[in-house]
Amino acid sequence: MNADEISERASLLHHRIYAEHIRKDPALLYRAVAMLEKGIAKNGGTVGHHTWQSATIADIQQPAETRR
């Protein structure tokens, strides 16, 4: 296994942990959106801010029964 594969696996594990936390406390998504909006309001935000904002808002608006 090379360094890129190790990095990719570590990233996937982090995302799994984040998903578990969000399942236990869905309000985390609302807090995340608020933090992103604060960062965007402060300095216009980065492409990453806007991408995450779109992703979190889409997840909040998606009916629970259609989520994986």
Short mmCIF file of C-alpha atoms in Angstrom, two decimals:
data_model
loop_
_atom_site.label_atom_id
_atom_site.label_comp_id
_atom_site.label_asym_id
_atom_site.label_seq_id
_atom_site.Cartn_x
_atom_site.Cartn_y
_atom_site.Cartn_z
CA MET A 1 0.00 0.00 0.00
CA ASN A 2 1.43 3.37 -0.98
CA ALA A 3 1.08 6.77 0.71
CA ASP A 4 -1.83 7.83 -1.51
CA GLU A 5 -3.81 4.70 -0.65
CA ILE A 6 -3.14 5.21 3.05
CA SER A 7 -4.27 8.83 2.80
CA GLU A 8 -7.44 7.83 0.94
CA ARG A 9 -8.31 5.17 3.53
CA ALA A 10 -7.75 7.63 6.37
CA SER A 11 -10.02 10.15 4.65
CA LEU A 12 -12.76 7.55 4.22
CA LEU A 13 -12.50 6.57 7.89
CA HIS A 14 -12.85 10.21 8.93
CA HIS A 15 -15.96 10.56 6.79
CA ARG A 16 -17.43 7.42 8.33
CA ILE A 17 -16.88 8.89 11.79
CA TYR A 18 -18.48 12.19 10.73
CA ALA A 19 -21.50 10.32 9.36
CA GLU A 20 -21.90 8.40 12.62
CA HIS A 21 -21.84 11.64 14.61
CA ILE A 22 -24.43 13.22 12.30
CA ARG A 23 -26.69 10.17 12.60
CA LYS A 24 -26.54 10.48 16.39
CA ASP A 25 -27.05 14.26 16.35
CA PRO A 26 -28.61 15.61 13.12
CA ALA A 27 -28.44 19.15 14.55
CA LEU A 28 -24.73 19.03 13.69
CA LEU A 29 -25.68 19.75 10.08
CA TYR A 30 -27.48 22.94 11.11
CA ARG A 31 -24.47 24.03 13.15
CA ALA A 32 -22.18 23.25 10.22
CA VAL A 33 -24.29 25.37 7.87
CA ALA A 34 -24.28 28.23 10.39
CA MET A 35 -20.48 28.05 10.66
CA LEU A 36 -20.10 28.02 6.87
CA GLU A 37 -22.45 30.98 6.49
CA LYS A 38 -20.50 32.89 9.13
CA GLY A 39 -17.22 32.24 7.29
CA ILE A 40 -18.76 33.24 3.97
CA ALA A 41 -20.23 36.43 5.44
CA LYS A 42 -16.90 37.33 7.02
CA ASN A 43 -14.69 37.12 3.94
CA GLY A 44 -16.74 35.78 1.03
CA GLY A 45 -15.62 32.22 1.73
CA THR A 46 -13.58 29.86 -0.37
CA VAL A 47 -14.69 27.44 -3.06
CA GLY A 48 -14.60 24.81 -0.32
CA HIS A 49 -16.94 26.85 1.90
CA HIS A 50 -19.47 27.16 -0.92
CA THR A 51 -19.17 23.50 -1.91
CA TRP A 52 -19.75 22.31 1.65
CA GLN A 53 -22.57 24.78 2.10
CA SER A 54 -24.33 23.40 -0.97
CA ALA A 55 -23.77 19.81 0.16
CA THR A 56 -25.01 20.35 3.71
CA ILE A 57 -28.06 22.34 2.64
CA ALA A 58 -28.94 19.67 0.07
CA ASP A 59 -28.65 17.00 2.77
CA ILE A 60 -30.84 18.94 5.17
CA GLN A 61 -33.49 19.48 2.51
CA GLN A 62 -33.48 15.87 1.27
CA PRO A 63 -36.25 13.75 2.83
CA ALA A 64 -34.82 11.27 5.35
CA GLU A 65 -36.35 8.26 3.61
CA THR A 66 -34.36 9.00 0.42
CA ARG A 67 -30.98 9.27 2.17
CA ARG A 68 -28.59 6.35 2.22
#
